[in-house]
Amino acid sequence: ALGFGEAGSQIIASNIDGSSYGVNVMVPGQRLDCVIGHARIENFSVATEVLQSRVMTFVNQVAEIVHGVVEEHHGAANKNNGDTFLIVWRCLESSNLGLEMLEREPVGMSKLADMSILSFAKIIGAFHRSSTLA
């Protein structure tokens, strides 16, 4: 279900096993608990003016750091739109992340929130240490 995302893919999957040719978008939904983060490249317009044709290389280098650190802390960089990254840590009902069960309990969400904050701190540190971004 390209373009529909993870939640939309479940809607598409439920429509595939039906016999009709249309798509029923009114399939009952599911509640998903998650921590959402938003990261932005400061002064991106200045960077685009200075880097010009090399700006995509710069964004890809930033994305490599963001994706790597976030995945290391059990999150997913969900979307990139120029100078911003949408990052999600989804609370699964049963998780095989090496952590105890992350159910819809305050303790599980608290651990996810801690991992998200730690990710952002490590991302900033990685930017400062990066020889390619210097």
Backbone as CSV, one residue per row, in Angstrom:
resi,resn,N_x,N_y,N_z,CA_x,CA_y,CA_z,C_x,C_y,C_z
1,ALA,0.844,-1.185,0.000,0.000,0.000,0.000,0.878,1.233,0.000
2,LEU,1.566,1.398,-1.082,2.474,2.524,-1.228,1.706,3.833,-1.106
3,GLY,2.184,4.718,-0.258,1.551,6.018,-0.088,0.469,6.046,0.981
4,PHE,0.089,4.910,1.506,-0.952,4.872,2.517,-0.395,4.764,3.932
5,GLY,0.868,4.445,4.079,1.455,4.297,5.398,1.069,2.986,6.039
6,GLU,1.571,2.815,7.258,1.338,1.556,7.968,-0.129,1.362,8.320
7,ALA,-0.783,2.420,8.814,-2.198,2.305,9.176,-3.062,2.108,7.937
8,GLY,-2.731,2.833,6.860,-3.497,2.712,5.620,-3.339,1.363,4.961
9,SER,-2.180,0.749,5.166,-1.966,-0.564,4.551,-2.919,-1.604,5.129
10,GLN,-3.303,-1.443,6.386,-4.275,-2.370,6.988,-5.655,-2.194,6.355
11,ILE,-6.001,-0.953,6.010,-7.277,-0.699,5.338,-7.269,-1.351,3.960
12,ILE,-6.163,-1.185,3.245,-6.047,-1.782,1.910,-6.096,-3.305,2.006
13,ALA,-5.379,-3.867,2.988,-5.362,-5.328,3.155,-6.765,-5.861,3.418
14,SER,-7.553,-5.144,4.226,-8.908,-5.618,4.523,-9.806,-5.510,3.299
15,ASN,-9.482,-4.604,2.378,-10.273,-4.465,1.152,-9.877,-5.467,0.082
16,ILE,-8.650,-5.962,0.120,-8.190,-6.908,-0.901,-8.927,-8.231,-0.787
17,ASP,-9.183,-8.683,0.439,-9.847,-9.978,0.577,-11.356,-9.882,0.350
18,GLY,-11.893,-8.692,0.118,-13.310,-8.530,-0.218,-13.543,-8.803,-1.687
19,SER,-14.794,-8.959,-2.063,-15.107,-9.290,-3.449,-15.448,-8.056,-4.278
20,SER,-15.592,-6.892,-3.657,-15.959,-5.704,-4.426,-14.719,-5.061,-5.052
21,TYR,-14.932,-4.247,-6.076,-13.830,-3.590,-6.769,-13.505,-2.237,-6.157
22,GLY,-14.349,-1.699,-5.328,-14.117,-0.400,-4.704,-13.328,-0.543,-3.410
23,VAL,-12.919,0.582,-2.890,-12.186,0.603,-1.628,-13.097,1.181,-0.561
24,ASN,-13.330,0.408,0.477,-14.142,0.860,1.599,-13.215,1.496,2.631
25,VAL,-13.166,2.820,2.650,-12.270,3.519,3.577,-12.881,3.646,4.971
26,MET,-14.093,3.187,5.126,-14.771,3.279,6.421,-14.565,2.022,7.264
27,VAL,-13.465,1.330,7.045,-13.113,0.169,7.851,-12.843,0.672,9.268
28,PRO,-13.351,-0.022,10.294,-13.111,0.437,11.666,-11.621,0.583,11.965
29,GLY,-11.279,1.652,12.641,-9.876,1.932,12.934,-9.388,1.256,14.194
30,GLN,-8.126,1.464,14.469,-7.475,0.920,15.653,-6.755,2.047,16.354
31,ARG,-6.726,2.024,17.656,-5.998,3.017,18.417,-4.516,2.619,18.464
32,LEU,-3.652,3.571,18.143,-2.218,3.355,18.218,-1.621,4.400,19.147
33,ASP,-0.946,3.931,20.185,-0.259,4.851,21.081,1.172,5.011,20.599
34,CYS,1.636,6.246,20.577,2.999,6.480,20.108,3.530,7.796,20.670
35,VAL,4.826,7.959,20.537,5.495,9.211,20.846,5.916,9.788,19.506
36,ILE,5.587,11.048,19.269,5.898,11.693,18.004,6.929,12.777,18.234
37,GLY,7.969,12.768,17.413,9.001,13.793,17.484,9.097,14.533,16.170
38,HIS,9.541,15.773,16.258,9.668,16.620,15.078,11.047,17.259,15.124
39,ALA,11.880,16.957,14.140,13.234,17.512,14.084,13.334,18.430,12.873
40,ARG,13.997,19.557,13.056,14.100,20.543,11.990,15.543,20.996,11.832
41,ILE,15.995,21.146,10.596,17.328,21.670,10.315,17.235,23.187,10.399
42,GLU,17.934,23.771,11.383,17.902,25.226,11.541,18.595,25.907,10.382
43,ASN,18.097,27.080,10.041,18.677,27.911,8.975,18.827,27.139,7.662
44,PHE,17.825,26.348,7.340,17.878,25.529,6.131,17.917,26.387,4.872
45,SER,17.208,27.511,4.873,17.209,28.376,3.684,18.604,28.933,3.416
46,VAL,19.346,29.251,4.474,20.724,29.721,4.307,21.591,28.591,3.748
47,ALA,21.387,27.377,4.286,22.160,26.223,3.805,21.897,25.956,2.329
48,THR,20.643,26.092,1.889,20.330,25.856,0.475,20.981,26.905,-0.413
49,GLU,21.033,28.155,0.052,21.684,29.204,-0.741,23.184,28.965,-0.850
50,VAL,23.810,28.554,0.245,25.252,28.350,0.265,25.633,27.075,-0.488
51,LEU,24.924,25.989,-0.221,25.291,24.689,-0.805,24.792,24.507,-2.238
52,GLN,23.729,25.186,-2.593,23.108,25.121,-3.915,22.912,23.680,-4.389
53,SER,23.671,23.228,-5.361,23.447,21.894,-5.929,23.827,20.768,-4.970
54,ARG,24.572,21.073,-3.912,25.004,20.036,-2.961,24.065,19.918,-1.758
55,VAL,22.941,20.654,-1.801,22.044,20.635,-0.645,21.442,19.253,-0.410
56,MET,21.163,18.499,-1.486,20.589,17.155,-1.306,21.592,16.210,-0.655
57,THR,22.860,16.377,-0.961,23.888,15.574,-0.306,23.907,15.882,1.181
58,PHE,23.794,17.158,1.517,23.751,17.586,2.918,22.545,16.977,3.638
59,VAL,21.365,17.080,3.019,20.139,16.533,3.630,20.259,15.024,3.795
60,ASN,20.836,14.337,2.822,21.012,12.891,2.925,21.970,12.522,4.055
61,GLN,23.010,13.324,4.267,23.937,13.068,5.372,23.243,13.276,6.713
62,VAL,22.420,14.320,6.798,21.636,14.550,8.020,20.659,13.395,8.228
63,ALA,19.980,12.975,7.150,19.005,11.882,7.232,19.657,10.585,7.677
64,GLU,20.870,10.341,7.213,21.583,9.120,7.617,21.797,9.094,9.127
65,ILE,22.156,10.223,9.688,22.352,10.305,11.145,21.019,10.140,11.866
66,VAL,20.007,10.884,11.421,18.692,10.841,12.081,18.130,9.428,12.046
67,HIS,18.096,8.809,10.871,17.538,7.459,10.736,18.319,6.454,11.579
68,GLY,19.645,6.542,11.535,20.469,5.592,12.278,20.245,5.656,13.776
69,VAL,20.258,6.870,14.323,20.087,7.025,15.773,18.676,6.651,16.194
70,VAL,17.690,7.074,15.429,16.291,6.791,15.781,16.018,5.291,15.747
71,GLU,16.497,4.608,14.718,16.286,3.157,14.633,17.017,2.426,15.749
72,GLU,18.170,2.948,16.139,18.923,2.382,17.259,18.115,2.423,18.555
73,HIS,17.216,3.409,18.657,16.395,3.576,19.859,14.937,3.196,19.611
74,HIS,14.727,2.261,18.669,13.427,1.620,18.421,12.357,2.563,17.897
75,GLY,12.772,3.600,17.182,11.830,4.503,16.544,11.912,4.362,15.038
76,ALA,11.150,5.197,14.341,11.170,5.189,12.884,11.027,6.617,12.381
77,ALA,11.942,7.008,11.506,11.799,8.296,10.844,10.709,8.103,9.795
78,ASN,9.565,8.688,10.038,8.369,8.416,9.254,8.305,9.229,7.976
79,LYS,8.738,10.499,8.052,8.585,11.377,6.898,9.655,12.454,6.935
80,ASN,10.151,12.815,5.762,11.086,13.921,5.620,10.493,14.893,4.620
81,ASN,10.438,16.166,5.007,9.909,17.184,4.114,10.880,18.357,4.101
82,GLY,11.895,18.260,3.264,12.881,19.333,3.181,13.707,19.440,4.444
83,ASP,13.382,20.407,5.283,14.181,20.660,6.485,13.611,20.009,7.738
84,THR,12.540,19.227,7.628,11.924,18.626,8.814,11.831,17.108,8.696
85,PHE,11.895,16.467,9.842,11.761,15.017,9.942,10.656,14.725,10.956
86,LEU,9.721,13.863,10.596,8.705,13.378,11.518,9.169,12.013,11.999
87,ILE,9.289,11.872,13.317,9.844,10.650,13.897,8.823,10.063,14.864
88,VAL,8.640,8.737,14.813,7.605,8.085,15.612,8.193,6.904,16.373
89,TRP,7.809,6.817,17.638,8.088,5.631,18.458,6.726,5.046,18.782
90,ARG,6.431,3.902,18.173,5.114,3.279,18.321,5.124,2.303,19.484
91,CYS,4.124,2.406,20.328,3.961,1.493,21.452,3.219,0.265,20.949
92,LEU,3.917,-0.844,20.891,3.320,-2.081,20.411,2.713,-2.839,21.578
93,GLU,1.671,-3.606,21.301,1.053,-4.382,22.373,1.986,-5.462,22.882
94,SER,2.725,-6.081,22.008,3.777,-6.993,22.449,4.993,-6.668,21.603
95,SER,6.076,-6.459,22.256,7.256,-5.995,21.549,8.401,-6.963,21.744
96,ASN,9.108,-7.232,20.683,10.301,-8.065,20.792,11.529,-7.193,20.583
97,LEU,11.564,-6.064,21.282,12.663,-5.120,21.165,13.742,-5.373,22.210
98,GLY,13.609,-6.442,22.961,14.567,-6.686,24.032,14.140,-5.996,25.319
99,LEU,13.031,-5.280,25.280,12.488,-4.636,26.471,11.329,-5.489,26.969
100,GLU,10.886,-5.210,28.195,9.716,-5.956,28.646,8.503,-5.524,27.828
101,MET,7.407,-6.176,28.019,6.206,-5.895,27.239,5.875,-4.411,27.310
102,LEU,5.740,-3.783,26.146,5.355,-2.378,26.086,3.863,-2.327,25.784
103,GLU,3.068,-2.512,26.797,1.633,-2.447,26.597,1.193,-1.016,26.797
104,ARG,-0.065,-0.770,26.704,-0.573,0.587,26.883,-0.592,0.936,28.358
105,GLU,0.555,0.915,28.947,0.723,1.247,30.352,1.639,2.453,30.442
106,PRO,1.494,3.259,31.478,2.358,4.428,31.617,3.846,4.084,31.627
107,VAL,4.216,2.927,32.164,5.630,2.557,32.230,6.182,2.352,30.826
108,GLY,5.456,1.638,29.962,5.903,1.401,28.594,6.009,2.690,27.802
109,MET,5.024,3.552,27.931,5.063,4.832,27.232,6.171,5.711,27.788
110,SER,6.417,5.609,29.073,7.487,6.389,29.680,8.846,5.974,29.121
111,LYS,9.042,4.669,28.934,10.301,4.182,28.344,10.449,4.667,26.904
112,LEU,9.362,4.651,26.145,9.416,5.158,24.784,9.747,6.645,24.767
113,ALA,9.133,7.393,25.668,9.411,8.825,25.750,10.877,9.064,26.100
114,ASP,11.406,8.265,27.021,12.827,8.382,27.383,13.721,8.086,26.184
115,MET,13.366,7.042,25.421,14.172,6.695,24.244,14.121,7.802,23.197
116,SER,12.970,8.454,23.078,12.861,9.536,22.096,13.734,10.720,22.490
117,ILE,13.720,11.083,23.752,14.554,12.198,24.213,16.032,11.855,24.071
118,LEU,16.388,10.636,24.432,17.768,10.189,24.277,18.189,10.224,22.806
119,SER,17.282,9.850,21.910,17.581,9.890,20.475,17.908,11.303,20.021
120,PHE,17.104,12.257,20.426,17.351,13.636,20.015,18.674,14.153,20.560
121,ALA,19.002,13.797,21.787,20.286,14.205,22.366,21.443,13.587,21.583
122,LYS,21.305,12.305,21.230,22.369,11.637,20.475,22.473,12.168,19.048
123,ILE,21.357,12.551,18.455,21.379,13.139,17.115,22.174,14.449,17.138
124,ILE,21.897,15.293,18.121,22.624,16.562,18.235,24.105,16.296,18.437
125,GLY,24.441,15.338,19.298,25.840,14.980,19.516,26.502,14.463,18.253
126,ALA,25.777,13.649,17.488,26.320,13.102,16.243,26.584,14.205,15.226
127,PHE,25.711,15.209,15.188,25.930,16.339,14.281,27.207,17.086,14.646
128,HIS,27.400,17.297,15.928,28.585,18.032,16.373,29.886,17.247,16.136
129,ARG,29.799,15.928,16.190,30.983,15.087,15.983,31.260,14.779,14.526
130,SER,30.273,14.969,13.659,30.391,14.547,12.260,31.432,15.368,11.510
131,SER,32.387,14.664,10.918,33.406,15.346,10.113,32.846,15.735,8.732
132,THR,31.846,15.019,8.260,31.270,15.333,6.942,30.353,16.555,6.992
133,LEU,29.730,16.809,8.138,28.841,17.971,8.246,29.582,19.235,8.693
134,ALA,30.831,19.087,9.109,31.593,20.247,9.608,31.949,21.203,8.508
